Every structure is written in C-alpha cells, then in structure tokens.
C-alpha cells in the first residue's frame, strides 16, 4: 500500500451530503477486473454530459480544481455500496484525502486499505475548510498525519483524531494481510478451539 | 453474576482471535460468499503475493450481479460481463473453492442462496464483498459487507481486522397493521434514524412486530440495515429461525443439529444487557411506505406528498432536498399517488423470495399491467423461481402481463442490461434510490412487492390495500 505521511495541495469543495458510492463511481464501471484506470469515471454523472463531454460547472472540471488532492465534503460521505472501486477511482484521480463531518463505515475501511486518509471533523470546522477550498488555487491545505494536524492557508492549525492502527498502517504503507499472517499461529489455535466447541461452524 | 451481554456481544466475543494494545481486534470469519463484481482483484492480489486460500470449504462462489436474466441457454452478449463471470469460475477452479454455476438451479443472488443452502447459520460470522450482507443478520448471524481488500484478507487469513461496533437496538412494539410488511418497517426505520443513523453500530431488531416476522421478512429488514448506515443488523434466533434452517443442504444434521440448536438458544440478548443507542417505533403507526427522493431516508407513507424544502433551515439539507425533487422530476406538495411509473421491478436481495412473489402475485391476479408500463419479476434464485412455478405464480404474472425472468441482481444495480433509460421512473422493490442507480438519469421509488405490483396495474404509485 502507498504510504500516507504528509500531503500539501488544492482542496476541492464538495458540500453535498450523503454522497453515495454509486455517485462516486456508477455500477456500470464495475465490470472491470482491474483496480487501475478508474479515475476517468470518478463522479461520472456529475462530471460528464450524456455524450461524454465535461460539464464545465462541475468542481473538478474547473481549472482551479483539476489538480485537487483533497476533497472537503458533506456528512456521511461514501454511504451505500461496499465497492472499493470508489477509493480506487478517487486515488487514481489524485484525491488522497477527504475531509468531512462523517464517513460511512465500509468506505472508511476501504479508503484506509488504499493509502487514503479520511479526516472526520465537526461541521463548523469543515465549514471553515470549505471556505478555504472555495478559494481554489489561492488556498492550499497541508495535512500531516504523524502530527494529526491540518494547516490552513492562513497558518491556523486544526488537529484531528484517527484510529491509531489505521494511522500506523497508513504512515508505514503496511499490507495488513502480511500483518495478520504473522498471527497465523493464533488463528490456527482459535480455529482448533472453535471447531471443538462449534463443529458445525 | 456475569455482565449481561447482547446478541452482538456474544457472537463477537466468541470470534475474537486477538486484541492489540490499541483495541484493534482480529475477528474470525466463519463464512464468506463471493460474487463476480468485487472478487477478481482480490484473487489477483493473492496470486501476486503467492498466497493461498486458508479455508476453501468456508467460501461459496456464485455469479449474480452481472448475469443476464433472459434465456440462459444463449451466450452472454456483453463481453466484459462474460469475462467477469468466466473469471469467477476460473478462480474457483484455481483455488479449489465451492462454486455454483450460472445454469445450476441453486444459482441466485448471494443473499438469497446463503440462507437457502443453510450456508448462513445463527451465531456465525460472515462476510461478503457486498453491502447487503447485512441480510444474513436475520438468522442471528453477524454478517458484514466488505470491500475487495477485505475479501482478499478473508481469503488469505479467514479473519478481519475490526474494532467492536456499538450496540444499537430498534424495538418495534405491537403488531404491524394488515397490509404493512417488513419492507415498510425497514423504510420507516430508515426514515426515523436517517441514512447515517446506524453508523458505527450493529442494530439489533427486537419487539413483537419483529418476532412475528417470517424469515423472509426478517431478511428484508436486516437487508435494509445498511441503508441506515449500520455495520450489520441482527434478529435473535428463535423457533421461526430453526424451522427455516432445519433440513437445508448445508445445515448441521442429527446430533450436530441438536448441539447447534442448544447453543443457538443461548444467543438472544440477556435481560438487562446495555445498548449504546435505543430507538422505539410503535408498529401500529406504520403505513405502506414509498421513497420519493434519491436517498432511502427520503421516504413517506403512501398517503403523503412530496415535501416542501422552502422551510428547511440547514443550507446543505435544503439543497439536497431541492436537488432530489428536481432530479426526480417532481413538485413540492405533489401527492405521491399522482406519480406515474414507466417500469416496475420486483426482485433484488431485498424482496425476491417466495413470500415476496406471493404478495405481488396476490395483487396481480386477475388484473393487467397498465398500458405503457413494463413490469418485470426477477426471482432471487433458481429455487425460488422453481417454487413459484410450482405454485403457479408465474402463470398469474404472465397472464397479467408481467415479464417473468431468470434469477439475478438485475435492475437493482443495472449492470446486466436490465435498466431504466434517462428520465424513466420505476416502482422498485430493491434497496437504493440513488441518482442513476437503476441507469443514468433513471428515477427510482422504493416500496414493498405488493405496492410495486399495485403501481404496475394502476400505472402510478398506489396503496395496495385499496386493491385487496
């Protein structure tokens, strides 16, 4: 997994609430058997007309935000389907961090397996960052995962919480299957006891 | 005396392999169901790292999302779909995993066939790369929807890295009124708690109205739990559960059954167990529900009308309501029963079981699909289809002008060619009314099977109780 340590870049304002993963990437792009190349379908319906031309009003089509690395979003971002294609599409586009008041659980897990940092902050704080994001290329945010800190364009800092294990994995780019396989003996021991207690399981 | 535990606590505690200092747990997963859309990259990951499947017999593979619901004797026309389905079979063969073929009568939607085969059992932990895995909670089985990385993790290690969820209980006291079913209850719960109301929680459904539900009804209720944002739904196993499970092909038999049932009877939450969050809903207050907007929480009783956003204070909320009304092509204040439909979809992991088809057929019998409406019935599995045909339901549907199809996810996710065209409107028994969910520009109204059948014969959203 790609490490996440620090990130500095343009943040795109995306104030919509309850952004579902069908909106992040519609189901018809799930016929792929690869993880790569999904960025071009990110937010497909919002981003393109029926004939495939870009909608100029959509935030990521505006010149100021084409290189955005961060999204500042509304509450319950990533609800709905478990498709990991959603974080694959975001990361492939170049978005490595989403800041919102809350995230849906499955999306939250999926993002962390793909080197993507989700930061949950109170609505008032997200509103401030949304104002920064509205300024386009004139306002860059920086995120430091080790320090759990966001620095606003005016220098103000905002601290955030993160699950310590997710932080550890993101900072070091750890493959959690490899980590779990180190506990293979414990899994085997559990399996033996479990099988004895619940032979049908 | 030991601390009273919830149903969730009991299943969780009996599956913890390891707890790290930071509280992160390694949770053993007893079963995994795998379909073609979220697994190819997981198997690719295993190959790339030269890893194997830890417990092949604990997996069950079946194609469902992307399969045609038309004549199965014909080749699959869409090349990408065919590649994906072929790859699922190849992966099953390469890793020696149990696989149900497309032309097998047992083929169907993952969340229909797991229970049908007795793969889903009380007290187990289960995972599937599909958010509606919450369905299996109907059996008192702790079942999580996961992403592809986690599918790979379960394949390689038979476990998931998780933190314990919070306990939330939704109690539905009293009895549902006649003509009000599990789907109405599920939608009413989401309307009450909101689409993020269950975030971080496992919801246990309790109360007389839940105990009175059939297994099909409980599956519908638990299925929709993810639409309320919860990690999983649960219903305590009871006699209704055991009667459903007993005799299923993969359920325990003989002495093993006796031992299992005795254990399952210990699973219901202890009296006095603590919940982090409690919601109570009186069953008799619930009417047949329909969604009007683009999120499952945008739901109202059929007697209602499209809400007026002008009085909403929160700017984001207001914008979201306005956008939904605009996308759905509706007007504030419009009566829901005035909304005309183009297509009707009866199917999906929410509502494609035999009881659902019976309820829809009871409305369809002796009536005709309204002119200009295309109505399809897609059974949840080959076995459901077979049983419906034995009961003559297919004849009732066909006589009324419904399209009787082969099993699969079909127009719930619209990957297989069954879809809405831009601007078209459906009455659908599925689970998501998101923008574009049933096709780009398509408009979806969610409801129960009887309500969808009523919409089909009347040509507009209707209270099915007026047709009884």
XYZ file of C-alpha atoms in Angstrom:
669
model
C 0.000 0.000 0.000
C 1.118 3.534 -0.787
C 2.270 5.384 2.343
C 0.493 8.464 3.583
C 2.719 10.834 5.540
C 2.105 14.433 4.535
C 0.057 15.960 1.766
C 0.009 19.515 0.504
C -2.358 20.611 -2.213
C -5.512 22.164 -3.524
C -8.734 21.187 -1.797
C -11.937 20.986 -3.816
C -15.227 21.994 -2.163
C -17.802 19.183 -2.377
C -20.523 20.194 0.098
C -23.111 17.607 -0.986
C -24.358 15.433 1.910
C -24.774 11.624 1.777
C -22.519 11.190 -1.255
C -23.035 7.504 -2.062
C -20.506 5.271 -3.758
C -22.814 4.887 -6.782
C -22.267 8.608 -7.249
C -18.503 8.260 -6.759
C -18.461 5.589 -9.465
C -21.589 4.161 -11.123
C -22.073 0.392 -11.252
C -21.577 0.071 -14.996
C -17.869 0.796 -14.496
C -17.580 -2.149 -12.116
C -17.249 -4.635 -14.939
C -13.506 -4.176 -14.859
C -11.256 -6.838 -13.392
C -8.501 -4.300 -12.610
C -8.046 -1.725 -9.846
C -6.401 0.837 -12.089
C -7.653 3.428 -14.525
C -10.910 4.224 -12.746
C -10.123 7.936 -12.201
C -11.649 8.872 -15.538
C -15.032 7.586 -14.294
C -14.872 9.360 -10.926
C -18.179 11.196 -10.291
C -19.116 10.244 -13.848
C -22.722 11.512 -13.851
C -21.819 14.822 -12.217
C -18.735 15.282 -14.345
C -19.829 14.425 -17.893
C -22.819 15.004 -20.155
C -24.516 12.013 -21.757
C -22.242 12.357 -24.791
C -19.143 12.281 -22.584
C -18.237 15.967 -22.732
C -17.188 17.577 -19.485
C -19.724 19.694 -17.614
C -17.851 22.973 -17.079
C -19.723 23.756 -13.846
C -18.632 20.591 -12.058
C -15.992 21.427 -9.479
C -13.282 19.008 -10.636
C -13.680 20.255 -14.229
C -12.900 23.846 -13.231
C -9.311 24.882 -13.980
C -8.659 25.692 -10.318
C -9.512 22.186 -9.143
C -8.293 19.844 -11.869
C -5.222 19.086 -9.768
C -7.105 18.832 -6.454
C -5.582 16.375 -3.994
C -8.105 16.854 -1.183
C -11.923 16.908 -1.080
C -13.816 18.851 1.566
C -17.183 17.138 1.672
C -20.588 16.912 3.363
C -21.638 14.494 6.086
C -21.924 10.710 5.605
C -19.548 10.652 2.633
C -19.223 7.229 0.974
C -22.527 5.681 2.026
C -24.155 2.804 0.179
C -22.391 0.085 -1.777
C -19.214 -1.607 -0.486
C -17.465 -1.171 -3.849
C -13.772 -0.487 -3.314
C -13.852 0.972 -6.808
C -14.846 4.222 -5.043
C -11.499 4.775 -3.298
C -9.687 3.277 -6.319
C -11.311 5.939 -8.527
C -10.564 8.773 -6.084
C -6.924 7.771 -5.657
C -6.485 7.223 -9.398
C -7.789 10.746 -9.991
C -5.300 12.069 -7.420
C -7.502 12.574 -4.348
C -5.589 11.167 -1.353
C -7.561 12.807 1.449
C -11.231 13.545 2.140
C -12.307 15.824 4.988
C -15.959 15.633 6.088
C -18.122 15.669 9.218
C -18.633 11.895 8.945
C -17.995 8.879 6.719
C -19.847 5.638 6.100
C -18.157 2.649 7.773
C -17.374 0.400 4.804
C -15.989 3.265 2.717
C -13.877 4.262 5.699
C -12.310 0.784 5.829
C -11.843 0.626 2.071
C -10.132 4.021 1.919
C -7.580 3.067 4.572
C -6.540 -0.021 2.570
C -5.621 2.221 -0.357
C -3.368 4.793 1.212
C -6.159 7.301 1.512
C -6.706 9.418 4.615
C -10.224 10.275 5.766
C -10.470 13.044 8.345
C -13.698 13.490 10.307
C -14.128 16.936 11.888
C -17.041 18.840 13.424
C -19.310 20.560 10.897
C -18.148 24.089 11.968
C -14.534 23.137 11.297
C -15.401 21.548 7.960
C -17.281 24.759 7.097
C -14.074 26.769 7.650
C -12.076 24.408 5.436
C -14.884 24.580 2.866
C -14.340 28.357 2.761
C -10.643 27.757 2.135
C -11.485 25.245 -0.586
C -13.806 27.764 -2.240
C -10.739 29.966 -2.898
C -9.368 27.486 -5.421
C -5.682 27.572 -6.279
C -5.158 30.517 -3.939
C -5.658 28.357 -0.894
C -3.703 25.177 -0.384
C -4.147 22.931 2.630
C -1.477 20.793 4.153
C -2.079 17.622 6.106
C 0.444 15.980 8.430
C -0.661 12.522 9.525
C 2.142 11.969 12.047
C 1.202 15.186 13.870
C -2.540 14.658 13.152
C -2.690 18.254 12.003
C -4.124 20.300 9.130
C -2.601 23.689 8.339
C -4.939 26.216 6.744
C -3.685 28.756 4.188
C -3.634 31.454 6.907
C -1.428 29.290 9.094
C -4.132 28.271 11.553
C -3.793 24.644 12.572
C -6.547 22.114 13.125
C -5.879 18.862 14.985
C -7.734 15.681 14.111
C -8.295 12.230 15.602
C -7.587 8.970 13.830
C -7.706 5.314 14.787
C -4.129 4.549 15.963
C -3.876 1.304 13.994
C -5.066 2.940 10.771
C -2.545 5.711 11.356
C 0.251 3.196 11.851
C -0.677 1.315 8.669
C -1.030 4.483 6.579
C 2.233 6.034 7.803
C 4.158 2.876 7.022
C 2.229 1.741 3.973
C 1.644 -1.641 5.596
C -0.035 -4.572 3.920
C -2.472 -5.729 6.571
C -2.689 -9.256 5.183
C 1.034 -9.631 5.854
C 0.476 -8.296 9.372
C -2.329 -10.750 10.029
C -0.349 -13.660 8.605
C 2.201 -13.010 11.362
C -0.577 -14.127 13.725
C -1.092 -17.371 11.869
C -0.410 -19.474 14.992
C -3.096 -17.649 16.926
C -5.588 -18.090 14.091
C -4.813 -21.816 13.986
C -5.209 -22.129 17.756
C -8.503 -20.266 17.604
C -9.690 -22.443 14.754
C -8.952 -25.620 16.708
C -10.862 -24.481 19.797
C -13.709 -23.061 17.729
C -14.077 -26.289 15.767
C -14.217 -28.283 19.010
C -16.879 -26.013 20.511
C -18.935 -25.488 17.354
C -18.265 -28.359 14.929
C -20.948 -27.036 12.546
C -19.317 -23.620 12.197
C -23.045 -12.884 38.048
C -21.543 -12.247 34.657
C -22.234 -8.947 32.926
C -25.380 -9.270 30.758
C -24.454 -9.430 27.081
C -26.222 -8.512 23.886
C -26.608 -10.907 20.976
C -23.886 -8.933 19.202
C -21.520 -9.148 22.202
C -21.953 -12.918 22.385
C -21.186 -13.531 18.720
C -18.341 -11.022 18.736
C -16.708 -12.394 21.899
C -16.796 -15.948 20.583
C -14.907 -14.911 17.423
C -12.090 -12.712 18.722
C -8.734 -14.224 17.781
C -6.540 -11.431 19.081
C -6.786 -7.989 20.676
C -3.980 -5.477 20.094
C -2.929 -2.929 22.700
C -4.750 -0.194 20.784
C -8.013 -2.160 20.978
C -7.976 -3.357 17.373
C -9.320 -6.909 17.147
C -8.724 -9.767 14.797
C -12.136 -11.338 14.280
C -12.541 -14.875 12.946
C -14.891 -15.132 9.952
C -16.726 -18.455 9.624
C -18.095 -17.997 6.103
C -17.559 -15.883 3.018
C -19.802 -15.580 -0.030
C -18.133 -14.313 -3.177
C -19.572 -12.931 -6.416
C -18.083 -11.713 -9.663
C -18.010 -7.928 -9.177
C -15.854 -7.467 -6.080
C -13.570 -10.510 -6.173
C -11.398 -10.503 -9.305
C -8.899 -8.027 -7.842
C -8.801 -9.988 -4.573
C -7.776 -13.195 -6.343
C -5.282 -11.196 -8.389
C -3.829 -9.934 -5.097
C -3.491 -13.474 -3.760
C -1.663 -14.558 -6.914
C 0.629 -11.528 -6.924
C 1.728 -12.297 -3.361
C 1.805 -16.078 -3.807
C -0.823 -16.543 -1.126
C -3.384 -19.297 -0.823
C -6.966 -19.544 0.422
C -6.776 -20.526 4.081
C -10.086 -22.411 4.306
C -11.575 -23.248 0.900
C -14.660 -25.002 2.319
C -15.653 -21.809 4.160
C -16.166 -19.954 0.847
C -19.098 -20.105 -1.559
C -18.858 -18.544 -5.026
C -21.784 -17.661 -7.264
C -22.299 -15.162 -10.091
C -25.266 -12.826 -9.575
C -24.653 -9.097 -10.142
C -23.817 -9.156 -13.795
C -25.758 -12.156 -15.110
C -28.409 -11.980 -17.824
C -31.982 -12.544 -16.618
C -33.013 -13.618 -20.096
C -32.604 -17.029 -21.784
C -29.623 -18.711 -20.091
C -29.033 -21.105 -22.948
C -27.714 -18.212 -25.044
C -24.144 -16.930 -24.701
C -23.660 -13.759 -22.609
C -23.578 -10.953 -25.140
C -21.691 -8.313 -23.171
C -18.008 -9.175 -23.362
C -16.982 -7.538 -20.079
C -19.779 -9.337 -18.225
C -18.783 -12.645 -19.764
C -15.126 -12.136 -18.834
C -16.046 -11.335 -15.248
C -18.299 -14.370 -14.867
C -15.781 -16.687 -16.544
C -13.069 -15.349 -14.252
C -15.118 -16.168 -11.161
C -15.340 -19.786 -12.310
C -11.626 -19.862 -13.179
C -10.751 -18.515 -9.733
C -12.999 -21.098 -8.071
C -11.256 -23.848 -10.023
C -7.750 -22.490 -9.483
C -8.156 -22.215 -5.704
C -10.446 -25.238 -5.285
C -13.456 -23.300 -3.962
C -17.123 -24.349 -3.941
C -18.815 -22.736 -6.946
C -22.406 -22.613 -8.183
C -22.662 -22.448 -11.966
C -24.901 -19.997 -13.792
C -27.080 -22.825 -15.110
C -27.398 -24.553 -11.711
C -30.894 -24.354 -10.182
C -29.221 -23.198 -6.936
C -27.789 -20.109 -8.668
C -29.140 -16.803 -7.452
C -28.414 -13.650 -5.502
C -25.744 -14.211 -2.829
C -28.071 -13.070 -0.041
C -30.862 -15.358 -1.186
C -28.819 -18.504 -1.718
C -26.736 -18.326 1.502
C -29.823 -18.821 3.693
C -31.452 -21.147 1.155
C -28.492 -23.530 1.216
C -28.050 -23.416 5.005
C -24.640 -21.755 4.465
C -25.951 -18.956 6.699
C -26.435 -20.146 10.299
C -27.140 -18.464 13.648
C -24.158 -17.436 15.748
C -21.693 -17.406 12.842
C -19.662 -14.533 11.480
C -19.983 -13.983 7.775
C -18.580 -11.605 5.185
C -19.228 -10.803 1.549
C -17.985 -8.097 -0.795
C -21.429 -6.577 -0.893
C -23.006 -4.081 1.468
C -26.291 -6.003 1.678
C -24.542 -8.821 3.529
C -26.436 -7.384 6.500
C -29.304 -9.574 5.218
C -27.897 -12.656 6.965
C -28.354 -10.953 10.334
C -31.950 -12.173 10.114
C -30.604 -15.504 11.387
C -28.679 -14.026 14.287
C -25.564 -14.323 12.116
C -23.101 -11.424 12.377
C -22.627 -10.515 8.725
C -20.524 -7.690 7.295
C -20.362 -6.092 3.877
C -16.697 -5.562 2.990
C -14.527 -4.173 0.200
C -12.272 -6.120 -2.137
C -9.130 -5.714 0.016
C -11.028 -7.293 2.880
C -12.334 -10.082 0.629
C -8.674 -10.855 -0.059
C -7.912 -10.607 3.670
C -10.645 -13.154 4.488
C -9.489 -15.474 1.709
C -5.917 -15.415 2.988
C -6.494 -15.346 6.745
C -10.168 -16.264 7.416
C -10.354 -13.150 9.587
C -10.983 -9.394 9.539
C -9.294 -6.552 11.389
C -12.049 -4.671 13.210
C -12.984 -2.674 16.248
C -16.090 -3.692 18.184
C -19.242 -1.952 16.965
C -21.615 -0.086 19.264
C -24.826 -1.827 20.282
C -27.985 -0.213 18.970
C -31.468 -1.635 19.495
C -34.520 -0.809 17.425
C -37.629 -2.058 19.200
C -40.865 -2.309 17.262
C -43.664 -2.837 19.736
C -47.108 -4.139 18.869
C -48.324 -5.604 15.596
C -47.968 -4.210 12.080
C -51.369 -3.273 10.621
C -52.776 -5.568 7.886
C -51.074 -4.920 4.541
C -47.987 -3.414 6.202
C -44.909 -5.608 5.786
C -41.196 -5.861 6.583
C -40.222 -3.514 3.734
C -42.484 -0.802 5.138
C -40.951 -1.359 8.555
C -37.414 -1.192 7.144
C -38.137 2.051 5.270
C -39.919 3.555 8.298
C -36.872 2.787 10.465
C -34.540 4.499 7.969
C -36.939 7.439 7.767
C -36.765 7.695 11.560
C -32.991 7.280 12.114
C -31.687 8.674 8.804
C -29.236 7.174 6.369
C -26.339 7.604 8.817
C -28.366 6.809 11.955
C -26.629 3.471 12.496
C -23.027 4.494 11.669
C -20.585 2.591 13.868
C -23.356 0.383 15.258
C -24.771 -3.072 14.838
C -28.562 -2.793 15.023
C -30.481 -5.483 16.866
C -34.164 -5.519 15.934
C -36.482 -6.511 18.748
C -40.109 -6.338 19.804
C -43.244 -8.240 18.959
C -43.541 -6.960 15.385
C -40.040 -8.309 14.651
C -40.657 -11.622 16.408
C -43.833 -12.001 14.337
C -41.944 -11.601 11.034
C -41.215 -14.642 8.869
C -37.583 -15.333 7.945
C -38.222 -13.681 4.580
C -39.481 -10.578 6.393
C -36.528 -10.542 8.772
C -34.148 -10.813 5.807
C -35.810 -7.791 4.181
C -35.474 -5.822 7.410
C -31.835 -6.750 8.022
C -31.009 -6.252 4.326
C -32.015 -2.579 4.514
C -29.974 -2.026 7.698
C -27.011 -0.833 5.639
C -29.241 1.925 4.224
C -29.413 3.228 7.794
C -25.607 3.209 7.862
C -25.157 0.369 10.380
C -22.381 -2.199 10.063
C -24.820 -5.072 10.446
C -28.359 -5.942 11.509
C -29.369 -8.755 13.834
C -32.525 -10.571 14.903
C -32.324 -13.062 17.769
C -32.665 -16.656 16.555
C -35.865 -18.374 17.680
C -38.181 -21.213 16.651
C -39.008 -19.389 13.375
C -35.281 -19.361 12.568
C -34.713 -23.020 13.463
C -37.752 -24.150 11.455
C -36.337 -22.334 8.404
C -32.785 -23.644 8.775
C -33.535 -27.280 9.659
C -33.046 -29.619 6.716
C -31.214 -27.079 4.490
C -28.436 -28.783 2.478
C -25.504 -27.232 4.386
C -27.167 -27.040 7.829
C -25.977 -29.427 10.550
C -27.783 -32.763 10.793
C -28.622 -35.250 13.559
C -26.639 -34.892 16.772
C -24.773 -31.882 15.383
C -28.121 -30.163 14.823
C -29.187 -30.835 18.427
C -25.907 -29.454 19.723
C -26.114 -26.416 17.440
C -29.732 -25.626 18.300
C -28.994 -25.860 22.032
C -26.174 -23.342 21.525
C -28.261 -21.046 19.308
C -30.906 -20.882 22.058
C -28.321 -19.228 24.319
C -27.649 -16.413 21.846
C -30.520 -13.936 22.447
C -29.506 -10.850 24.440
C -29.515 -11.275 28.204
C -32.108 -9.348 30.214
C -30.568 -6.078 31.320
C -27.921 -6.004 28.557
C -26.830 -2.442 27.815
C -27.249 -0.671 24.478
C -25.393 2.446 23.387
C -28.378 3.669 21.414
C -32.095 2.793 21.639
C -34.950 3.623 19.264
C -38.553 2.546 19.745
C -41.135 2.584 16.992
C -44.798 1.679 17.529
C -45.739 -0.871 14.849
C -49.311 0.347 14.551
C -48.100 3.804 13.424
C -46.580 2.420 10.219
C -48.315 2.719 6.836
C -47.138 1.332 3.487
C -44.032 3.371 2.609
C -42.597 4.723 -0.642
C -39.468 6.742 -1.236
C -39.934 9.989 -3.115
C -36.294 11.136 -3.401
C -32.740 9.973 -4.034
C -31.781 8.568 -0.639
C -33.613 5.792 1.238
C -34.241 8.250 4.093
C -36.381 10.335 1.724
C -39.364 8.167 2.468
C -43.029 8.792 3.323
C -46.274 6.929 3.845
C -48.122 6.436 0.536
C -50.783 8.882 1.762
C -48.139 11.651 1.865
C -46.957 14.262 -0.609
C -43.575 15.469 -1.862
C -42.034 17.682 0.863
C -41.509 21.408 0.526
C -37.855 22.356 1.073
C -38.585 26.079 1.474
C -38.958 25.810 5.255
C -35.716 23.833 5.798
C -33.095 25.896 7.629
C -29.901 23.891 7.124
C -28.471 25.014 3.776
C -26.906 21.681 2.832
C -30.075 19.766 3.696
C -32.211 22.231 1.788
C -30.003 21.976 -1.283
C -30.117 18.205 -1.052
C -33.953 18.177 -0.935
C -34.195 20.637 -3.827
C -31.770 18.613 -5.883
C -33.692 15.395 -5.168
C -37.050 16.916 -6.148
C -35.514 18.281 -9.340
C -33.746 15.018 -10.220
C -36.916 13.021 -9.574
C -38.957 15.365 -11.794
C -41.460 16.099 -9.013
C -43.021 19.197 -7.479
C -43.228 20.099 -3.785
C -46.683 19.234 -2.449
C -47.477 16.721 -5.211
C -49.474 13.733 -3.898
C -47.354 10.568 -4.035
C -50.280 8.660 -5.566
C -50.152 11.040 -8.559
C -46.691 9.846 -9.551
C -46.845 7.749 -12.737
C -44.312 4.988 -13.430
C -42.732 3.591 -16.610
C -41.199 0.428 -15.231
C -41.768 -1.899 -12.300
C -39.064 -4.100 -10.853
C -39.959 -6.883 -8.433
C -36.745 -8.545 -7.309
C -33.331 -7.928 -5.616
C -31.762 -9.297 -2.418
C -34.315 -7.213 -0.508
C -37.513 -8.653 -1.981
C -37.173 -11.599 -4.362
C -38.042 -14.527 -2.090
C -41.108 -16.719 -2.369
C -43.159 -14.715 0.125
C -42.417 -11.515 -1.821
C -43.526 -13.095 -5.086
C -46.710 -14.408 -3.453
C -47.549 -10.924 -2.151
C -47.021 -9.371 -5.588
C -48.968 -12.143 -7.330
C -51.929 -11.651 -4.955
C -52.234 -8.089 -6.271
C -51.526 -9.028 -9.899
C -54.037 -11.883 -10.017
C -56.941 -11.129 -12.333
C -55.551 -7.692 -13.221
C -53.410 -6.318 -16.034
C -50.234 -4.279 -16.099
C -51.250 -0.727 -17.045
C -50.717 0.337 -20.639
C -47.259 1.703 -21.313
C -45.745 0.118 -18.183
C -43.082 -2.592 -18.390
C -43.145 -4.748 -15.257
C -40.576 -7.445 -14.566
C -40.383 -10.116 -11.900
C -36.896 -11.452 -11.207
C -36.820 -14.303 -8.664
C -33.921 -14.301 -6.207
C -32.713 -17.784 -7.104
C -33.403 -20.723 -9.361
C -35.009 -22.479 -6.400
C -37.334 -19.536 -5.704
C -38.232 -19.476 -9.387
C -38.936 -23.205 -9.358
C -41.115 -22.981 -6.257
C -43.044 -20.017 -7.674
C -43.695 -22.015 -10.840
C -44.879 -24.998 -8.775
C -47.334 -22.658 -7.059
C -48.497 -21.203 -10.381
C -47.295 -17.684 -9.597
C -45.502 -17.409 -12.938
C -48.806 -18.041 -14.724
C -50.515 -15.308 -12.687
C -47.749 -12.835 -13.511
C -47.606 -13.713 -17.201
C -51.402 -13.565 -17.503
C -51.311 -10.054 -16.015
C -48.605 -9.004 -18.485
C -45.528 -9.173 -16.217
C -42.183 -10.261 -17.651
C -41.078 -13.452 -15.783
C -37.282 -13.715 -15.792
C -34.228 -15.679 -14.685
C -32.627 -15.008 -11.255
C -30.004 -12.333 -10.568
C -29.473 -8.830 -9.207
C -30.905 -7.374 -12.417
C -32.286 -3.832 -12.313
C -31.394 -3.261 -8.663
C -27.847 -2.420 -9.791
C -28.481 -2.272 -13.546
C -25.199 -3.857 -14.648
C -26.630 -6.607 -16.821
C -28.655 -4.571 -19.317
C -31.859 -4.517 -17.202
C -32.070 -0.786 -16.613
C -34.011 2.465 -16.725
C -33.472 4.874 -19.606
C -32.751 8.530 -18.796
C -35.860 10.134 -17.300
C -37.698 6.842 -16.836
C -39.326 6.173 -13.483
C -39.624 2.880 -11.656
C -41.541 1.377 -8.790
C -38.911 -0.969 -7.394
C -38.697 -3.480 -4.556
C -34.911 -3.002 -4.381
C -32.940 -1.090 -1.761
C -31.392 2.032 -3.292
C -32.947 5.042 -4.962
C -29.641 6.853 -5.507
C -29.283 9.025 -8.610
C -28.522 6.781 -11.557
C -28.668 3.572 -9.532
C -31.021 1.841 -11.986
C -29.499 3.534 -15.030
C -28.142 7.034 -15.785
C -30.928 9.572 -15.318
C -33.317 6.886 -14.013
C -35.719 7.673 -11.169
C -36.428 5.048 -8.522
C -39.207 4.745 -5.953
C -38.639 2.011 -3.373
C -41.541 0.033 -1.906
C -42.780 -3.444 -0.974
C -43.638 -6.131 -3.565
C -47.418 -5.685 -3.144
C -47.009 -1.916 -3.551
C -44.873 -2.389 -6.672
C -47.478 -4.738 -8.149
C -50.181 -2.153 -7.369
C -48.117 0.513 -9.158
C -47.803 -1.852 -12.131
C -51.538 -2.412 -12.526
C -52.577 1.182 -11.762
C -49.728 2.840 -13.669
C -48.980 5.120 -10.726
C -47.881 4.833 -7.094
C -50.830 3.424 -5.134
C -51.867 1.987 -1.806
C -52.110 -1.741 -2.496
C -54.642 -2.059 0.324
C -57.194 -0.418 -1.961
C -56.882 -3.419 -4.296
C -57.386 -6.145 -1.701
